[in-house]
Amino acid sequence: MDETPLEHERRAKVARWRSQGREPYPWSFPGRVPTETVRARCRPLAAGEEAGGEPVRVAGRLRALRVHGKTAFADLDDLSGALQLIVREDLLGEAAYRGWLADLDSGDLVGAEGRPAVSRRGEPSLVASRLELLAKAIAPPPEKYHGLQDPEERLRHRHVDLLASAESRARFRARSLLVRETRHYLDGAGFLEVETSTLVPLAGGGAARPFTTRSAYLAEELQLRIALELPLKRLLVGGLERVYEIGKCFRNEDLDSTHSPEFTMLELYWAYADYRDMQALVEGLYRRLAERMGEILPEVPAARAAAQAFADGFASIDFVEELERRSGLTRLLERSPEELRQYARAAGSTVPDDSPPGVFLDKLFEHYVEPDLSRPTFVFDHPAVTTPLAKRHRSRPGRVERFEFYYRGMELGNAYTELNDPDEQLLRFQEQSAAREEDRYAFDEEFVRALRYGMPPATGIGIGIDRMAMAFTGAPSIKDVILFPLARGRTA
RNA sequence: GGGCCCGUAGCUCAGUCGGUAGAGCAGGCGGCUCUUAACCGCAAGGUCAGGGGUUCGAACCCCCUCGGGCCCGCCA
């Protein structure tokens, strides 16, 4: 490993520490409380006042040091926030005080013991009567004011991004809390969480190119799943009635601000219910998430805005009516594929002319409607030609029972009343195989056979967890909510 | 896959017309008992992403490679 001059200096301090018989990497720091506890105890104090009682112990990362001769101020970060330490020569003694200043650096992990106090300038603080080095940082932290800005460095060295950025820490905590609350909500609604296989012989349930790998034992090629749908529906056939899975899916496609080759999907299937029941479930889930996020992370402005938006509830629009209203086009369901192709062309689409007609309608919707779906919005009852795998609408010809929902122009989820007629399912698989490239569409015979045993009428939904996290944290890119997103080449 | 842009000190960034490298932070030394991007003084710190070319001379112009960002395409 190469070493910069800065690291050389810090190593020299470690050596000095050891030469004095002190351990630069001790084992523990018992009795420590979060810095938030100290801030709370400072609240009743006036500026310049110190709390009485037993001393308290805090631990965290040193972010900044401001040395003023015989008094020094240090900012200590822990997961609960930041706290100022006040270190005084008259409390530690001159030798200890000078020694600390010589050997401490920003980035070091330190423990401090002392009494809560509010500085004369009004800053909640801990007046240290004792300091301990808990782990020396050899590598210097990023610049204290701007932090780590380079997006590549931030994702390749996520640990540095996290230690330098309370916002980044908050975003990943938010993601974790969203998943936890989602589980609580679904468990409370009587759903069973299951885990199905990631490694499969044939990745189905969507139209995406799979990753492939090989089992040395089976001497067979395997694929990484692209969706959770087909195995979960087989569980409905098996009588599990209400199931969900939260798990990684993999699609061998390019990445952009809303797509990652490796992403986390929530899929949920609910027997004897339809897509209107699912709508109610989704509304309840997002209202609950909004409440919890509002409680947990009120300090993140984008999180507060999202929480408010979802607390206000969803708008509902009809796919065809909204598209016609915004585009000025009329009677879209009656148009020929050729007419739809011309409309899509006029709207700037470059999809191939021989695409299925549903593709042109999707492109028109993307062009005329999607960008304006900034508040939470359900889009209902898509044209059947855009959605070959949903159940046809019970009363609206040419439509399917489906909704998607959007926030800030981004699709967050997609729900159907599920197709459970085995013969129709077989027919649609066959049509797809004929219309599309073979390698992009799996024809899962075992799934069709499963439907022959009878799958109860059911509704299902897929919700992208990464996008959920983006929505609730205001992250502009999916990479901001994935701890270690795929990056080209070696991490140096 | 196509287009545009970016890569300079550990970090954040300047760098003019092609004339041989700058600041702030961090770190070192000195000063300072209420600062919070602390402040003041001194000194130090560079494979200008990598390679090739043009030129008397390249961080700067040209070509290639690597990595990244944005837009488009692809992607129920």
Coordinates of C-alpha atoms (C1' of nucleotides) in Angstrom, one line a residue:
Chain A
M1 CA 0.0 0.0 0.0
D2 CA 1.3 3.4 -0.9
E3 CA 1.3 6.1 1.8
T4 CA 0.8 9.8 1.5
P5 CA 2.7 12.3 3.6
L6 CA -0.4 12.9 5.6
E7 CA -0.7 9.2 6.5
H8 CA 2.9 9.1 7.4
E9 CA 2.3 11.8 10.0
R10 CA -0.6 9.9 11.5
R11 CA 1.4 6.7 11.7
A12 CA 4.1 8.6 13.5
K13 CA 1.5 9.6 16.1
V14 CA 0.4 6.0 16.5
A15 CA 4.0 5.0 17.1
R16 CA 4.4 7.8 19.7
W17 CA 1.2 6.6 21.3
R18 CA 2.5 3.1 21.6
S19 CA 5.9 4.2 22.8
Q20 CA 4.1 5.8 25.8
G21 CA 2.6 2.5 26.6
R22 CA -0.9 3.5 25.4
E23 CA -3.0 1.5 23.1
P24 CA -4.1 3.3 19.9
Y25 CA -6.8 0.6 19.1
P26 CA -8.3 -0.3 22.5
W27 CA -11.1 -2.9 22.9
S28 CA -14.1 -1.1 24.1
F29 CA -15.5 2.1 25.7
P30 CA -18.2 1.0 28.2
G31 CA -21.0 3.1 29.5
R32 CA -21.2 5.3 26.4
V33 CA -24.4 7.2 25.6
P34 CA -25.5 8.8 22.3
T35 CA -24.5 12.4 21.9
E36 CA -28.2 13.1 21.7
T37 CA -28.5 12.3 25.4
V38 CA -26.0 15.1 26.1
R39 CA -27.8 17.6 23.8
A40 CA -31.0 16.7 25.6
R41 CA -29.4 17.4 29.0
C42 CA -28.1 20.7 27.6
R43 CA -31.5 22.0 26.6
P44 CA -32.5 23.4 30.1
L45 CA -29.1 25.0 30.5
A46 CA -28.4 28.7 29.9
A47 CA -25.4 29.8 27.9
G48 CA -22.2 29.3 30.0
E49 CA -23.9 26.9 32.4
E50 CA -22.7 23.4 33.2
A51 CA -24.8 20.5 34.4
G52 CA -24.1 18.9 37.7
G53 CA -24.3 15.3 38.6
E54 CA -22.4 12.3 37.3
P55 CA -20.2 12.7 34.3
V56 CA -21.4 11.0 31.0
R57 CA -19.4 9.3 28.3
V58 CA -19.8 9.7 24.6
A59 CA -17.9 8.3 21.7
G60 CA -17.6 9.0 18.0
R61 CA -15.6 10.5 15.2
L62 CA -13.7 13.7 15.6
R63 CA -14.7 16.0 12.8
A64 CA -13.0 19.3 13.5
L65 CA -10.6 20.7 16.0
R66 CA -10.4 24.4 16.9
V67 CA -7.5 25.0 19.2
H68 CA -7.5 28.3 21.1
G69 CA -4.4 28.1 23.2
K70 CA -5.5 26.7 26.5
T71 CA -9.0 25.8 25.3
A72 CA -9.8 23.6 22.4
F73 CA -13.2 22.8 20.8
A74 CA -13.8 19.6 18.9
D75 CA -16.8 18.4 17.0
L76 CA -17.7 14.7 17.7
D77 CA -20.0 12.9 15.3
D78 CA -22.0 9.8 16.2
L79 CA -25.0 8.3 14.6
S80 CA -27.3 10.5 16.7
G81 CA -25.7 13.7 15.6
A82 CA -22.8 16.0 16.4
L83 CA -21.7 17.3 19.7
Q84 CA -19.0 19.9 20.6
L85 CA -16.4 18.8 23.1
I86 CA -14.7 21.5 25.2
V87 CA -11.2 20.5 26.2
R88 CA -9.4 22.7 28.7
E89 CA -5.8 22.7 29.9
D90 CA -6.9 23.6 33.4
L91 CA -9.0 20.4 33.6
L92 CA -6.7 17.9 32.0
G93 CA -3.3 19.3 33.2
E94 CA -0.8 20.9 30.9
A95 CA 1.1 17.7 29.9
A96 CA -2.0 15.7 29.1
Y97 CA -3.6 18.6 27.3
R98 CA -0.6 19.3 25.1
G99 CA -0.2 15.6 24.4
W100 CA -3.7 15.2 23.2
L101 CA -3.5 18.2 20.9
A102 CA -0.2 16.8 19.4
D103 CA -1.6 13.3 18.8
L104 CA -5.2 13.8 17.8
D105 CA -6.4 14.4 14.3
S106 CA -9.8 14.9 12.7
G107 CA -11.1 11.5 11.7
D108 CA -9.9 9.8 14.8
L109 CA -12.5 7.9 16.9
V110 CA -12.4 9.1 20.4
G111 CA -14.3 8.7 23.7
A112 CA -14.9 11.5 26.1
E113 CA -16.1 11.7 29.6
G114 CA -17.4 14.9 31.2
R115 CA -20.4 17.1 32.1
P116 CA -22.9 18.5 29.7
A117 CA -22.6 22.3 29.4
V118 CA -23.7 25.0 27.0
S119 CA -20.8 27.2 25.7
R120 CA -20.9 30.9 26.2
R121 CA -21.9 31.2 22.6
G122 CA -24.8 28.9 23.2
E123 CA -23.5 25.6 21.7
P124 CA -24.5 22.4 23.5
S125 CA -21.2 20.8 24.6
L126 CA -19.5 18.3 26.8
V127 CA -16.7 19.7 29.0
A128 CA -14.2 16.8 28.9
S129 CA -12.6 15.7 32.1
R130 CA -11.1 12.7 30.3
L131 CA -10.4 11.7 26.7
E132 CA -9.6 8.3 25.2
L133 CA -8.4 7.4 21.7
L134 CA -10.6 4.6 20.5
A135 CA -9.2 4.1 17.0
K136 CA -6.6 6.1 15.2
A137 CA -7.5 7.2 11.7
I138 CA -4.4 6.8 9.5
A139 CA -6.2 8.0 6.3
P140 CA -7.3 11.6 6.5
P141 CA -11.1 12.3 6.2
P142 CA -12.4 14.4 3.3
E143 CA -12.4 18.2 3.5
K144 CA -14.5 19.2 6.5
Y145 CA -16.8 21.7 4.8
H146 CA -17.4 20.4 1.3
G147 CA -17.0 16.7 2.1
L148 CA -16.6 14.1 -0.6
Q149 CA -18.1 15.6 -3.8
D150 CA -16.8 13.3 -6.6
P151 CA -19.7 11.0 -7.3
E152 CA -17.4 8.2 -8.4
E153 CA -15.4 8.3 -5.1
R154 CA -18.6 8.5 -3.1
L155 CA -19.9 5.2 -4.5
R156 CA -16.6 3.3 -4.8
H157 CA -15.6 4.3 -1.3
R158 CA -19.0 4.4 0.3
H159 CA -17.5 4.2 3.8
V160 CA -15.8 7.5 3.2
D161 CA -19.0 9.1 1.9
L162 CA -20.9 7.8 5.0
L163 CA -18.3 9.0 7.5
A164 CA -18.2 12.4 5.9
S165 CA -21.9 13.0 5.2
A166 CA -24.6 12.9 7.8
E167 CA -27.0 13.2 4.9
S168 CA -25.8 10.1 3.3
R169 CA -26.1 8.3 6.6
A170 CA -29.6 9.6 7.0
R171 CA -30.6 8.4 3.5
F172 CA -29.4 4.8 4.2
R173 CA -31.0 4.7 7.6
A174 CA -34.2 5.9 5.9
R175 CA -34.0 3.1 3.4
S176 CA -33.7 0.5 6.2
L177 CA -36.6 2.0 8.1
L178 CA -38.8 2.0 5.0
V179 CA -38.2 -1.7 4.5
R180 CA -38.8 -2.4 8.2
E181 CA -42.0 -0.4 8.3
T182 CA -43.2 -2.1 5.1
R183 CA -42.7 -5.5 6.7
H184 CA -44.5 -4.4 9.8
Y185 CA -47.4 -3.2 7.7
L186 CA -47.7 -6.3 5.6
D187 CA -47.2 -8.7 8.5
G188 CA -50.0 -6.8 10.3
A189 CA -52.2 -7.3 7.3
G190 CA -51.8 -11.0 7.4
F191 CA -49.2 -11.5 4.7
L192 CA -46.5 -14.2 4.9
E193 CA -43.0 -13.2 4.1
V194 CA -41.2 -15.9 2.0
E195 CA -37.9 -16.3 0.3
T196 CA -37.8 -17.9 -3.2
S197 CA -34.7 -18.8 -5.2
T198 CA -32.3 -16.3 -6.6
L199 CA -30.5 -18.9 -8.8
V200 CA -33.0 -20.5 -11.2
P201 CA -32.9 -22.6 -14.3
L202 CA -35.0 -20.0 -16.2
A203 CA -35.6 -16.4 -15.2
G204 CA -39.1 -15.4 -15.9
G205 CA -41.8 -13.0 -14.9
G206 CA -40.5 -10.1 -17.0
A207 CA -38.9 -9.2 -20.3
A208 CA -35.3 -8.6 -19.4
R209 CA -32.0 -10.2 -20.3
P210 CA -30.8 -12.3 -17.3
F211 CA -27.4 -12.8 -15.9
T212 CA -26.1 -16.3 -16.3
T213 CA -23.9 -18.5 -14.2
R214 CA -23.0 -22.1 -13.9
S215 CA -23.4 -24.7 -11.2
A216 CA -20.3 -26.9 -11.0
Y217 CA -22.3 -29.6 -9.2
L218 CA -25.3 -29.8 -11.6
A219 CA -23.0 -29.0 -14.6
E220 CA -25.8 -26.8 -15.8
E221 CA -26.2 -23.2 -16.7
L222 CA -28.3 -21.2 -14.2
Q223 CA -29.8 -17.7 -14.4
L224 CA -30.3 -15.0 -11.8
R225 CA -33.9 -14.2 -11.3
I226 CA -35.3 -11.0 -13.0
A227 CA -38.6 -11.0 -11.0
L228 CA -40.3 -12.7 -8.1
E229 CA -43.7 -13.1 -9.8
L230 CA -43.8 -16.7 -11.0
P231 CA -42.7 -18.6 -7.9
L232 CA -44.9 -16.4 -5.7
K233 CA -48.0 -17.2 -7.8
R234 CA -47.2 -20.9 -7.5
L235 CA -47.4 -20.3 -3.7
L236 CA -51.0 -19.0 -4.2
V237 CA -51.8 -22.2 -6.1
G238 CA -50.3 -24.0 -3.1
G239 CA -52.8 -22.2 -0.8
L240 CA -50.5 -19.7 1.0
E241 CA -53.1 -17.0 0.1
R242 CA -51.2 -13.9 1.1
V243 CA -47.5 -13.8 0.4
Y244 CA -44.7 -11.3 -0.2
E245 CA -41.0 -11.3 -0.8
I246 CA -38.5 -8.5 -0.6
G247 CA -35.4 -9.5 -2.5
K248 CA -32.7 -8.8 -5.0
C249 CA -33.5 -9.1 -8.7
F250 CA -30.9 -8.9 -11.4
R251 CA -31.3 -7.6 -15.0
N252 CA -28.5 -7.6 -17.4
E253 CA -29.2 -4.1 -18.7
D254 CA -27.7 -0.7 -18.7
L255 CA -28.0 1.4 -15.6
D256 CA -29.3 5.0 -15.4
S257 CA -30.8 7.2 -12.8
T258 CA -33.7 4.9 -12.1
H259 CA -32.4 1.5 -13.2
S260 CA -29.7 -0.6 -11.6
P261 CA -28.7 -4.1 -12.8
E262 CA -29.0 -5.3 -9.2
F263 CA -32.1 -4.0 -7.4
T264 CA -34.5 -4.8 -4.7
M265 CA -38.1 -5.7 -5.4
L266 CA -41.1 -6.1 -3.2
E267 CA -43.7 -8.4 -4.8
L268 CA -46.9 -9.3 -3.1
Y269 CA -49.8 -11.6 -4.1
W270 CA -53.2 -11.7 -2.4
A271 CA -55.7 -14.4 -3.1
Y272 CA -59.5 -13.6 -3.4
A273 CA -58.8 -9.9 -3.8
D274 CA -58.6 -7.6 -6.8
Y275 CA -56.6 -4.6 -7.9
R276 CA -59.0 -2.2 -6.1
D277 CA -58.2 -4.0 -2.9
M278 CA -54.6 -3.6 -3.8
Q279 CA -55.0 0.1 -4.3
A280 CA -56.4 0.4 -0.8
L281 CA -53.5 -1.6 0.6
V282 CA -50.9 0.6 -1.2
E283 CA -52.6 3.8 0.0
G284 CA -52.5 2.5 3.6
L285 CA -48.9 1.4 3.3
Y286 CA -47.7 4.8 1.9
R287 CA -49.7 6.7 4.5
R288 CA -48.0 4.6 7.2
L289 CA -44.6 5.1 5.7
A290 CA -45.2 8.8 5.4
E291 CA -46.1 9.0 9.1
R292 CA -43.1 7.1 10.2
M293 CA -40.7 9.0 8.0
G294 CA -42.1 12.2 9.2
E295 CA -41.4 11.1 12.7
I296 CA -38.0 9.6 12.2
L297 CA -36.3 11.9 9.8
P298 CA -37.9 15.3 10.0
E299 CA -34.5 17.1 9.5
V300 CA -34.1 16.0 5.9
P301 CA -36.1 18.5 3.8
A302 CA -36.8 16.1 0.8
A303 CA -37.9 13.4 3.2
R304 CA -40.4 15.8 4.8
A305 CA -41.7 16.9 1.4
A306 CA -42.2 13.3 0.3
A307 CA -43.8 12.4 3.6
Q308 CA -46.2 15.3 3.2
A309 CA -47.0 14.3 -0.4
F310 CA -47.8 10.7 0.5
A311 CA -49.7 11.8 3.7
D312 CA -51.9 13.9 1.4
G313 CA -52.9 10.8 -0.5
F314 CA -52.9 9.8 -4.2
A315 CA -54.5 11.3 -7.2
S316 CA -56.2 8.9 -9.6
I317 CA -56.3 9.2 -13.4
D318 CA -57.4 6.9 -16.2
F319 CA -54.7 5.9 -18.6
V320 CA -56.6 6.5 -21.8
E321 CA -58.7 9.6 -20.7
E322 CA -55.6 11.3 -19.4
L323 CA -53.6 10.6 -22.4
E324 CA -56.3 11.8 -24.8
R325 CA -56.8 14.9 -22.7
R326 CA -53.2 15.9 -22.7
S327 CA -52.3 14.9 -26.2
G328 CA -55.5 16.1 -28.0
L329 CA -55.7 12.7 -29.7
T330 CA -59.1 11.0 -29.7
R331 CA -60.5 7.5 -29.7
L332 CA -57.1 5.9 -29.1
L333 CA -58.5 2.5 -28.4
E334 CA -60.0 2.4 -31.9
R335 CA -56.9 3.4 -33.7
S336 CA -55.0 1.0 -36.0
P337 CA -51.4 0.1 -35.2
E338 CA -50.4 2.2 -38.1
E339 CA -52.2 5.3 -36.8
L340 CA -50.7 4.7 -33.3
R341 CA -47.2 4.4 -34.9
Q342 CA -47.7 7.7 -36.6
Y343 CA -48.8 9.4 -33.4
A344 CA -45.8 8.0 -31.5
R345 CA -43.5 9.1 -34.3
A346 CA -44.9 12.6 -34.0
A347 CA -44.3 12.5 -30.3
G348 CA -40.6 11.8 -31.0
S349 CA -40.5 8.1 -30.4
T350 CA -37.9 6.1 -32.3
V351 CA -39.1 2.6 -31.5
P352 CA -39.0 0.1 -34.4
D353 CA -42.0 0.2 -36.8
D354 CA -42.8 -3.4 -36.2
S355 CA -43.2 -3.1 -32.5
P356 CA -46.4 -4.4 -31.0
P357 CA -49.1 -1.7 -31.0
G358 CA -49.1 -1.4 -27.2
V359 CA -45.5 -0.1 -27.3
F360 CA -46.7 3.0 -29.2
L361 CA -49.4 3.7 -26.6
D362 CA -46.8 3.3 -23.9
K363 CA -44.5 5.8 -25.7
L364 CA -47.3 8.3 -26.0
F365 CA -48.1 8.0 -22.3
E366 CA -44.4 8.4 -21.4
H367 CA -44.3 11.5 -23.6
Y368 CA -47.5 13.3 -22.8
V369 CA -48.4 12.3 -19.3
E370 CA -45.6 10.7 -17.2
P371 CA -43.3 13.8 -16.8
D372 CA -46.2 15.7 -15.2
L373 CA -47.0 13.0 -12.6
S374 CA -45.2 14.8 -9.9
R375 CA -47.5 14.2 -7.0
P376 CA -48.4 10.6 -5.9
T377 CA -50.8 9.4 -8.7
F378 CA -52.5 6.1 -9.6
V379 CA -52.9 5.4 -13.3
F380 CA -55.7 3.0 -13.9
D381 CA -57.0 0.5 -16.5
H382 CA -54.3 0.4 -19.2
P383 CA -55.2 -0.6 -22.7
A384 CA -55.1 -4.4 -23.1
V385 CA -52.6 -4.1 -25.9
T386 CA -50.0 -2.5 -23.6
T387 CA -50.3 -5.3 -21.0
P388 CA -50.4 -8.8 -22.2
L389 CA -50.1 -10.4 -18.8
A390 CA -52.9 -8.9 -16.8
K391 CA -56.5 -10.0 -16.5
R392 CA -58.9 -8.3 -18.9
H393 CA -61.1 -5.7 -17.3
R394 CA -64.4 -7.2 -16.1
S395 CA -66.5 -4.3 -17.6
R396 CA -64.4 -2.1 -19.8
P397 CA -63.7 -3.6 -23.3
G398 CA -60.1 -3.2 -24.5
R399 CA -58.8 -2.6 -21.0
V400 CA -57.0 -4.6 -18.3
E401 CA -57.4 -4.4 -14.5
R402 CA -54.1 -2.7 -13.7
F403 CA -52.7 0.3 -12.0
E404 CA -49.3 1.9 -11.8
F405 CA -48.4 4.6 -9.4
Y406 CA -46.0 7.5 -9.8
Y407 CA -44.2 10.2 -7.8
R408 CA -42.0 12.9 -9.3
G409 CA -42.4 11.5 -12.7
M410 CA -41.0 8.1 -11.6
E411 CA -42.9 4.8 -11.7
L412 CA -43.0 3.3 -8.2
G413 CA -45.1 0.3 -8.6
N414 CA -47.3 -1.8 -10.9
A415 CA -50.3 -3.9 -9.9
Y416 CA -52.8 -6.2 -11.6
T417 CA -55.7 -8.4 -11.1
E418 CA -53.7 -11.4 -12.0
L419 CA -54.3 -13.7 -15.0
N420 CA -55.2 -17.2 -13.6
D421 CA -56.6 -18.9 -16.7
P422 CA -54.0 -21.5 -17.6
D423 CA -55.0 -21.7 -21.3
E424 CA -54.9 -18.0 -21.8
Q425 CA -51.6 -17.7 -20.0
L426 CA -50.2 -20.4 -22.3
L427 CA -51.5 -18.5 -25.3
R428 CA -49.9 -15.2 -24.2
F429 CA -46.6 -16.8 -23.5
Q430 CA -46.7 -18.3 -27.0
E431 CA -47.5 -15.0 -28.5
Q432 CA -44.7 -13.3 -26.7
S433 CA -42.2 -15.9 -27.7
A434 CA -43.3 -15.4 -31.3
A435 CA -43.2 -11.7 -31.2
R436 CA -40.0 -11.1 -29.2
E437 CA -36.5 -12.3 -29.2
E438 CA -36.3 -15.7 -27.6
D439 CA -33.5 -14.9 -25.3
R440 CA -35.5 -12.0 -23.7
Y441 CA -38.6 -13.9 -22.9
A442 CA -38.8 -17.0 -20.8
F443 CA -41.5 -19.5 -21.4
D444 CA -42.0 -21.1 -18.0
E445 CA -43.8 -24.4 -18.6
E446 CA -43.8 -25.3 -15.0
F447 CA -45.7 -22.1 -14.2
V448 CA -48.4 -22.9 -16.7
R449 CA -48.7 -26.4 -15.4
A450 CA -49.1 -24.9 -11.9
L451 CA -52.0 -22.7 -13.1
R452 CA -53.8 -25.9 -14.2
Y453 CA -54.2 -26.9 -10.6
G454 CA -56.2 -23.7 -10.1
M455 CA -54.8 -20.4 -8.8
P456 CA -57.4 -18.4 -6.8
P457 CA -58.5 -15.1 -8.2
A458 CA -55.8 -12.7 -6.9
T459 CA -54.2 -9.4 -7.2
G460 CA -50.4 -8.8 -7.3
I461 CA -48.0 -5.9 -7.2
G462 CA -44.4 -5.1 -7.7
I463 CA -42.8 -2.2 -5.9
G464 CA -39.2 -1.2 -6.4
I465 CA -37.7 -0.7 -3.0
D466 CA -34.8 1.4 -4.4
R467 CA -37.2 3.8 -6.0
M468 CA -39.3 3.9 -2.8
A469 CA -36.1 5.0 -1.0
M470 CA -35.4 7.6 -3.7
A471 CA -39.0 8.9 -3.4
F472 CA -38.9 9.3 0.4
T473 CA -35.3 10.7 0.6
G474 CA -35.3 12.9 -2.5
A475 CA -32.4 11.1 -4.0
P476 CA -31.9 12.0 -7.6
S477 CA -30.2 8.8 -8.6
I478 CA -30.8 5.1 -7.7
K479 CA -27.0 4.9 -6.9
D480 CA -27.7 7.3 -4.0
V481 CA -29.8 4.6 -2.3
I482 CA -27.7 1.5 -3.1
L483 CA -24.8 1.2 -0.7
F484 CA -22.4 -0.4 -3.2
P485 CA -23.7 0.1 -6.7
L486 CA -22.1 -1.7 -9.6
A487 CA -19.0 0.1 -10.8
R488 CA -16.8 -0.7 -13.7
G489 CA -13.3 -2.2 -13.1
R490 CA -11.5 -2.7 -9.9
T491 CA -11.9 -0.5 -6.9
A492 CA -8.5 0.9 -6.4
Chain B
rG1 C1' -24.9 1.4 -28.5
rG2 C1' -24.8 7.2 -29.9
rG3 C1' -23.9 12.5 -28.5
rC4 C1' -21.9 16.1 -25.1
rC5 C1' -18.9 17.1 -20.7
rC6 C1' -15.4 15.9 -16.8
rG7 C1' -10.5 13.6 -14.5
rU8 C1' -4.9 19.1 -11.6
rA9 C1' -2.0 18.2 -3.9
rG10 C1' -5.3 13.5 0.9
rC11 C1' -10.2 16.6 0.1
rU12 C1' -12.8 21.1 -2.4
rC13 C1' -11.4 23.8 -6.6
rA14 C1' -8.6 27.8 -9.9
rG15 C1' -5.2 27.6 -14.0
rU16 C1' -5.8 33.4 -19.2
rC17 C1' -3.1 33.3 -25.7
rG18 C1' 0.9 26.8 -25.5
rG19 C1' 6.0 29.6 -21.9
rU20 C1' 7.4 24.9 -17.5
rA21 C1' 1.9 24.5 -11.0
rG22 C1' -1.9 28.0 -7.7
rA23 C1' -5.5 28.8 -3.5
rG24 C1' -8.6 27.1 0.6
rC25 C1' -9.2 22.9 3.9
rA26 C1' -6.4 18.9 6.1
rG27 C1' -1.3 17.8 7.9
rG28 C1' 3.9 20.1 10.1
rC29 C1' 6.2 24.3 13.2
rG30 C1' 4.9 28.8 16.2
rG31 C1' 1.0 32.0 18.6
rC32 C1' -3.9 32.4 21.0
rU33 C1' -9.0 30.4 27.3
rC34 C1' -15.8 30.5 23.9
rU35 C1' -14.7 28.8 18.9
rU36 C1' -18.0 26.3 15.6
rA37 C1' -15.8 26.5 7.5
rA38 C1' -12.2 29.7 14.3
rC39 C1' -8.2 33.1 13.5
rC40 C1' -2.8 35.0 12.7
rG41 C1' 2.4 33.8 11.0
rC42 C1' 6.1 30.4 8.7
rA43 C1' 7.5 26.2 6.0
rA44 C1' 6.2 21.8 3.2
rG45 C1' 3.1 19.1 -0.1
rG46 C1' 2.2 17.4 -7.7
rU47 C1' 3.0 10.5 -12.3
rC48 C1' -1.8 17.7 -14.1
rA49 C1' -6.1 9.8 -15.0
rG50 C1' -2.6 6.6 -18.4
rG51 C1' -0.1 6.2 -23.2
rG52 C1' 1.3 8.3 -27.9
rG53 C1' 1.7 12.6 -31.2
rU54 C1' 2.4 18.0 -32.8
rU55 C1' 5.8 21.9 -31.0
rC56 C1' 11.9 25.0 -29.3
rG57 C1' 8.3 24.3 -25.3
rA58 C1' 2.0 20.9 -23.6
rA59 C1' -2.2 20.7 -17.5
rC60 C1' -3.7 23.5 -22.1
rC61 C1' -3.8 21.4 -29.1
rC62 C1' -4.5 16.2 -31.7
rC63 C1' -5.2 10.6 -31.3
rC64 C1' -5.9 6.2 -28.4
rU65 C1' -7.0 3.8 -23.6
rC66 C1' -9.2 3.8 -18.6
rG67 C1' -12.8 5.7 -15.2
rG68 C1' -17.0 8.9 -14.2
rG69 C1' -21.3 12.4 -15.1
rC70 C1' -25.5 14.2 -18.1
rC71 C1' -28.8 13.4 -22.3
rC72 C1' -30.7 9.9 -26.0
rG73 C1' -31.5 4.7 -27.2
rC74 C1' -32.4 -0.1 -25.0
rC75 C1' -35.0 -1.9 -20.7
rA76 C1' -44.0 -5.0 -18.8

